[in-house]
Amino acid sequence: MGSPWLDPPYGAPISTDAIGELCESLSRRAGLGRMVTPRMGRHTMASNVVDAGGSLDEVQALLGQKNPESSRPYLHPQASRLRAAIERVASPREFTEAGQ
């Protein structure tokens, strides 16, 4: 018996189990220290969308989720984006120098 993602009928929807098997096989073939899972792919995609300037509602739609709060666990901001957020906040010294 062949692999479920290579066997006919071609063009048929791929099952969740077949996606998991494909990720496992590719992880092993790449010699990774751990298995890459479909869930890891969802987390990566959601984080990349946000890091590229996407909004939470866009992530929600792309992940096919009904509740906006369901998308929050998938967000993992890059350190550079966090640094940029900190730098956007004015320091107390800037307020003092400006006479505010």
CSV table of N, CA and C in Angstrom, one decimal:
chain,number,residue,atom,x,y,z
A,1,MET,N,0.8,-1.2,0.0
A,1,MET,CA,0.0,0.0,0.0
A,1,MET,C,0.9,1.2,0.0
A,2,GLY,N,0.5,2.2,-0.8
A,2,GLY,CA,1.3,3.5,-0.9
A,2,GLY,C,0.9,4.5,0.2
A,3,SER,N,1.5,5.7,0.0
A,3,SER,CA,1.1,6.7,0.9
A,3,SER,C,-0.2,7.3,0.6
A,4,PRO,N,-1.0,7.7,1.6
A,4,PRO,CA,-2.4,8.1,1.4
A,4,PRO,C,-2.4,9.4,0.6
A,5,TRP,N,-1.4,10.2,0.6
A,5,TRP,CA,-1.5,11.5,-0.2
A,5,TRP,C,-1.0,11.3,-1.6
A,6,LEU,N,-0.5,10.1,-2.0
A,6,LEU,CA,-0.1,9.8,-3.3
A,6,LEU,C,-1.0,8.9,-4.1
A,7,ASP,N,-1.9,8.2,-3.4
A,7,ASP,CA,-2.8,7.2,-4.0
A,7,ASP,C,-4.0,7.9,-4.6
A,8,PRO,N,-4.5,7.2,-5.7
A,8,PRO,CA,-5.8,7.7,-6.3
A,8,PRO,C,-6.9,7.6,-5.3
A,9,PRO,N,-7.9,8.4,-5.4
A,9,PRO,CA,-8.2,9.3,-6.5
A,9,PRO,C,-7.5,10.6,-6.3
A,10,TYR,N,-6.8,11.1,-7.4
A,10,TYR,CA,-6.1,12.3,-7.3
A,10,TYR,C,-7.1,13.5,-7.3
A,11,GLY,N,-6.8,14.5,-6.5
A,11,GLY,CA,-7.7,15.7,-6.4
A,11,GLY,C,-8.8,15.5,-5.4
A,12,ALA,N,-8.9,14.4,-4.7
A,12,ALA,CA,-9.8,14.2,-3.6
A,12,ALA,C,-9.3,15.0,-2.4
A,13,PRO,N,-10.2,15.4,-1.5
A,13,PRO,CA,-9.8,16.1,-0.3
A,13,PRO,C,-8.9,15.2,0.5
A,14,ILE,N,-7.9,15.8,1.1
A,14,ILE,CA,-6.9,15.1,1.9
A,14,ILE,C,-7.4,15.0,3.3
A,15,SER,N,-7.3,13.9,4.0
A,15,SER,CA,-7.8,13.7,5.3
A,15,SER,C,-6.8,14.4,6.3
A,16,THR,N,-7.3,14.6,7.5
A,16,THR,CA,-6.5,15.2,8.6
A,16,THR,C,-5.4,14.2,8.9
A,17,ASP,N,-5.7,12.9,9.0
A,17,ASP,CA,-4.7,11.9,9.3
A,17,ASP,C,-3.6,11.9,8.2
A,18,ALA,N,-4.0,12.0,7.0
A,18,ALA,CA,-3.0,12.1,5.9
A,18,ALA,C,-2.1,13.3,6.0
A,19,ILE,N,-2.6,14.4,6.4
A,19,ILE,CA,-1.8,15.6,6.6
A,19,ILE,C,-0.8,15.4,7.7
A,20,GLY,N,-1.2,14.8,8.8
A,20,GLY,CA,-0.4,14.5,9.9
A,20,GLY,C,0.7,13.5,9.5
A,21,GLU,N,0.4,12.5,8.7
A,21,GLU,CA,1.4,11.5,8.2
A,21,GLU,C,2.4,12.2,7.3
A,22,LEU,N,1.9,13.1,6.5
A,22,LEU,CA,2.8,13.8,5.6
A,22,LEU,C,3.8,14.7,6.4
A,23,CYS,N,3.3,15.4,7.3
A,23,CYS,CA,4.2,16.2,8.2
A,23,CYS,C,5.2,15.3,8.9
A,24,GLU,N,4.8,14.2,9.4
A,24,GLU,CA,5.7,13.3,10.1
A,24,GLU,C,6.8,12.8,9.2
A,25,SER,N,6.3,12.3,8.0
A,25,SER,CA,7.3,11.8,7.0
A,25,SER,C,8.3,12.9,6.6
A,26,LEU,N,7.8,14.1,6.3
A,26,LEU,CA,8.7,15.1,5.9
A,26,LEU,C,9.7,15.6,7.0
A,27,SER,N,9.2,15.6,8.2
A,27,SER,CA,10.1,15.9,9.4
A,27,SER,C,11.2,14.9,9.5
A,28,ARG,N,10.8,13.6,9.4
A,28,ARG,CA,11.8,12.5,9.5
A,28,ARG,C,12.8,12.6,8.3
A,29,ARG,N,12.3,12.8,7.1
A,29,ARG,CA,13.1,12.9,5.9
A,29,ARG,C,14.1,14.1,6.0
A,30,ALA,N,13.7,15.2,6.6
A,30,ALA,CA,14.5,16.4,6.8
A,30,ALA,C,15.5,16.2,7.9
A,31,GLY,N,15.4,15.2,8.7
A,31,GLY,CA,16.3,15.0,9.9
A,31,GLY,C,16.1,16.0,11.0
A,32,LEU,N,14.8,16.4,11.2
A,32,LEU,CA,14.6,17.4,12.2
A,32,LEU,C,14.6,16.7,13.6
A,33,GLY,N,14.9,17.4,14.6
A,33,GLY,CA,15.0,16.9,16.0
A,33,GLY,C,13.6,16.6,16.6
A,34,ARG,N,12.6,17.2,16.0
A,34,ARG,CA,11.2,17.0,16.4
A,34,ARG,C,10.3,17.0,15.3
A,35,MET,N,9.1,16.5,15.4
A,35,MET,CA,8.2,16.4,14.4
A,35,MET,C,7.5,17.8,14.2
A,36,VAL,N,7.3,18.2,13.0
A,36,VAL,CA,6.5,19.4,12.7
A,36,VAL,C,5.1,19.0,12.5
A,37,THR,N,4.2,19.6,13.2
A,37,THR,CA,2.8,19.3,13.1
A,37,THR,C,2.0,20.3,12.3
A,38,PRO,N,0.8,19.9,11.8
A,38,PRO,CA,-0.1,20.9,11.2
A,38,PRO,C,-0.4,22.1,12.1
A,39,ARG,N,-0.6,21.8,13.3
A,39,ARG,CA,-0.9,22.9,14.3
A,39,ARG,C,0.3,23.9,14.3
A,40,MET,N,1.5,23.4,14.2
A,40,MET,CA,2.7,24.3,14.2
A,40,MET,C,2.6,25.2,13.0
A,41,GLY,N,2.1,24.6,11.9
A,41,GLY,CA,2.0,25.4,10.6
A,41,GLY,C,0.9,26.5,10.8
A,42,ARG,N,-0.2,26.2,11.5
A,42,ARG,CA,-1.2,27.2,11.7
A,42,ARG,C,-0.7,28.3,12.6
A,43,HIS,N,0.1,28.0,13.6
A,43,HIS,CA,0.7,29.0,14.5
A,43,HIS,C,1.6,29.9,13.7
A,44,THR,N,2.5,29.3,12.9
A,44,THR,CA,3.4,30.0,12.0
A,44,THR,C,2.7,30.9,11.1
A,45,MET,N,1.7,30.4,10.4
A,45,MET,CA,1.0,31.2,9.4
A,45,MET,C,0.3,32.4,10.1
A,46,ALA,N,-0.3,32.2,11.2
A,46,ALA,CA,-1.0,33.3,12.0
A,46,ALA,C,0.0,34.4,12.4
A,47,SER,N,1.1,33.9,13.0
A,47,SER,CA,2.1,34.9,13.4
A,47,SER,C,2.7,35.6,12.3
A,48,ASN,N,2.9,35.0,11.2
A,48,ASN,CA,3.5,35.7,10.0
A,48,ASN,C,2.5,36.7,9.4
A,49,VAL,N,1.2,36.4,9.5
A,49,VAL,CA,0.2,37.4,9.0
A,49,VAL,C,0.3,38.6,9.9
A,50,VAL,N,0.3,38.4,11.2
A,50,VAL,CA,0.3,39.6,12.1
A,50,VAL,C,1.6,40.3,12.0
A,51,ASP,N,2.7,39.6,11.9
A,51,ASP,CA,4.0,40.3,11.8
A,51,ASP,C,4.2,41.1,10.5
A,52,ALA,N,3.4,40.7,9.5
A,52,ALA,CA,3.4,41.4,8.2
A,52,ALA,C,2.3,42.6,8.2
A,53,GLY,N,1.7,42.8,9.4
A,53,GLY,CA,0.8,43.9,9.5
A,53,GLY,C,-0.7,43.5,9.4
A,54,GLY,N,-0.9,42.2,9.4
A,54,GLY,CA,-2.3,41.8,9.4
A,54,GLY,C,-3.0,42.0,10.7
A,55,SER,N,-4.3,42.0,10.7
A,55,SER,CA,-5.1,42.2,11.9
A,55,SER,C,-5.6,40.8,12.5
A,56,LEU,N,-6.1,40.9,13.7
A,56,LEU,CA,-6.6,39.7,14.3
A,56,LEU,C,-7.9,39.2,13.5
A,57,ASP,N,-8.7,40.1,13.0
A,57,ASP,CA,-9.9,39.6,12.2
A,57,ASP,C,-9.4,38.9,10.9
A,58,GLU,N,-8.3,39.3,10.4
A,58,GLU,CA,-7.8,38.6,9.2
A,58,GLU,C,-7.3,37.2,9.5
A,59,VAL,N,-6.6,37.1,10.6
A,59,VAL,CA,-6.1,35.8,11.1
A,59,VAL,C,-7.3,34.9,11.4
A,60,GLN,N,-8.3,35.5,12.0
A,60,GLN,CA,-9.5,34.7,12.3
A,60,GLN,C,-10.2,34.1,11.0
A,61,ALA,N,-10.3,35.0,10.0
A,61,ALA,CA,-10.9,34.6,8.8
A,61,ALA,C,-10.0,33.5,8.1
A,62,LEU,N,-8.7,33.7,8.0
A,62,LEU,CA,-7.8,32.8,7.4
A,62,LEU,C,-7.8,31.4,8.1
A,63,LEU,N,-7.9,31.4,9.4
A,63,LEU,CA,-8.0,30.1,10.1
A,63,LEU,C,-9.3,29.5,10.1
A,64,GLY,N,-10.3,30.2,9.6
A,64,GLY,CA,-11.7,29.7,9.5
A,64,GLY,C,-12.4,29.6,10.9
A,65,GLN,N,-12.1,30.5,11.8
A,65,GLN,CA,-12.7,30.5,13.1
A,65,GLN,C,-13.8,31.5,13.2
A,66,LYS,N,-14.8,31.1,14.0
A,66,LYS,CA,-16.0,31.9,14.2
A,66,LYS,C,-15.8,33.0,15.3
A,67,ASN,N,-15.1,32.6,16.4
A,67,ASN,CA,-14.9,33.5,17.5
A,67,ASN,C,-13.6,34.2,17.4
A,68,PRO,N,-13.6,35.5,17.5
A,68,PRO,CA,-12.3,36.2,17.3
A,68,PRO,C,-11.3,35.8,18.4
A,69,GLU,N,-11.7,35.5,19.6
A,69,GLU,CA,-10.8,35.1,20.7
A,69,GLU,C,-10.1,33.8,20.4
A,70,SER,N,-10.7,33.0,19.5
A,70,SER,CA,-10.0,31.7,19.2
A,70,SER,C,-8.7,31.8,18.5
A,71,SER,N,-8.5,33.0,17.9
A,71,SER,CA,-7.2,33.2,17.1
A,71,SER,C,-6.1,33.7,18.0
A,72,ARG,N,-6.4,34.2,19.2
A,72,ARG,CA,-5.3,34.7,20.0
A,72,ARG,C,-4.2,33.7,20.4
A,73,PRO,N,-4.5,32.5,20.7
A,73,PRO,CA,-3.4,31.6,21.0
A,73,PRO,C,-2.4,31.3,19.9
A,74,TYR,N,-2.8,31.6,18.7
A,74,TYR,CA,-2.0,31.4,17.5
A,74,TYR,C,-1.0,32.5,17.3
A,75,LEU,N,-1.1,33.6,18.0
A,75,LEU,CA,-0.3,34.8,17.8
A,75,LEU,C,1.0,34.7,18.6
A,76,HIS,N,2.1,34.8,17.9
A,76,HIS,CA,3.5,34.8,18.5
A,76,HIS,C,4.3,35.9,17.9
A,77,PRO,N,4.2,37.1,18.4
A,77,PRO,CA,4.9,38.2,17.7
A,77,PRO,C,6.4,38.1,17.7
A,78,GLN,N,7.0,38.6,16.7
A,78,GLN,CA,8.5,38.6,16.6
A,78,GLN,C,9.0,39.6,17.6
A,79,ALA,N,10.2,39.3,18.0
A,79,ALA,CA,10.9,40.2,19.0
A,79,ALA,C,11.1,41.6,18.4
A,80,SER,N,11.3,41.6,17.1
A,80,SER,CA,11.5,42.9,16.5
A,80,SER,C,10.2,43.8,16.5
A,81,ARG,N,9.1,43.1,16.3
A,81,ARG,CA,7.8,43.8,16.4
A,81,ARG,C,7.5,44.3,17.8
A,82,LEU,N,7.9,43.5,18.8
A,82,LEU,CA,7.7,43.9,20.2
A,82,LEU,C,8.6,45.1,20.5
A,83,ARG,N,9.9,45.1,20.0
A,83,ARG,CA,10.8,46.2,20.2
A,83,ARG,C,10.3,47.5,19.5
A,84,ALA,N,9.7,47.3,18.3
A,84,ALA,CA,9.1,48.5,17.6
A,84,ALA,C,8.0,49.1,18.4
A,85,ALA,N,7.2,48.2,19.1
A,85,ALA,CA,6.0,48.7,19.9
A,85,ALA,C,6.5,49.5,21.1
A,86,ILE,N,7.6,49.0,21.7
A,86,ILE,CA,8.2,49.7,22.8
A,86,ILE,C,8.7,51.1,22.4
A,87,GLU,N,9.4,51.1,21.3
A,87,GLU,CA,10.0,52.4,20.8
A,87,GLU,C,9.0,53.4,20.3
A,88,ARG,N,7.7,53.0,20.1
A,88,ARG,CA,6.7,53.9,19.7
A,88,ARG,C,6.1,54.7,20.9
A,89,VAL,N,6.4,54.2,22.1
A,89,VAL,CA,5.9,54.8,23.3
A,89,VAL,C,6.9,55.9,23.7
A,90,ALA,N,6.4,57.1,23.9
A,90,ALA,CA,7.3,58.2,24.3
A,90,ALA,C,7.8,58.0,25.7
A,91,SER,N,9.1,58.4,25.9
A,91,SER,CA,9.7,58.2,27.2
A,91,SER,C,9.4,59.4,28.1
A,92,PRO,N,9.4,59.3,29.4
A,92,PRO,CA,9.2,60.4,30.3
A,92,PRO,C,10.1,61.6,30.0
A,93,ARG,N,11.3,61.3,29.6
A,93,ARG,CA,12.3,62.3,29.3
A,93,ARG,C,11.8,63.2,28.2
A,94,GLU,N,11.2,62.6,27.1
A,94,GLU,CA,10.7,63.4,26.0
A,94,GLU,C,9.6,64.3,26.5
A,95,PHE,N,8.8,63.9,27.4
A,95,PHE,CA,7.7,64.7,27.9
A,95,PHE,C,8.3,65.9,28.7
A,96,THR,N,9.3,65.7,29.5
A,96,THR,CA,9.9,66.7,30.3
A,96,THR,C,10.6,67.7,29.4
A,97,GLU,N,11.3,67.3,28.4
A,97,GLU,CA,12.1,68.2,27.5
A,97,GLU,C,11.1,69.0,26.7
A,98,ALA,N,9.9,68.5,26.4
A,98,ALA,CA,9.0,69.2,25.6
A,98,ALA,C,8.1,70.2,26.4
A,99,GLY,N,8.3,70.1,27.8
A,99,GLY,CA,7.6,71.0,28.7
A,99,GLY,C,6.2,70.6,28.9
A,100,GLN,N,5.9,69.3,28.8
A,100,GLN,CA,4.5,68.8,29.0
A,100,GLN,C,4.3,68.4,30.4
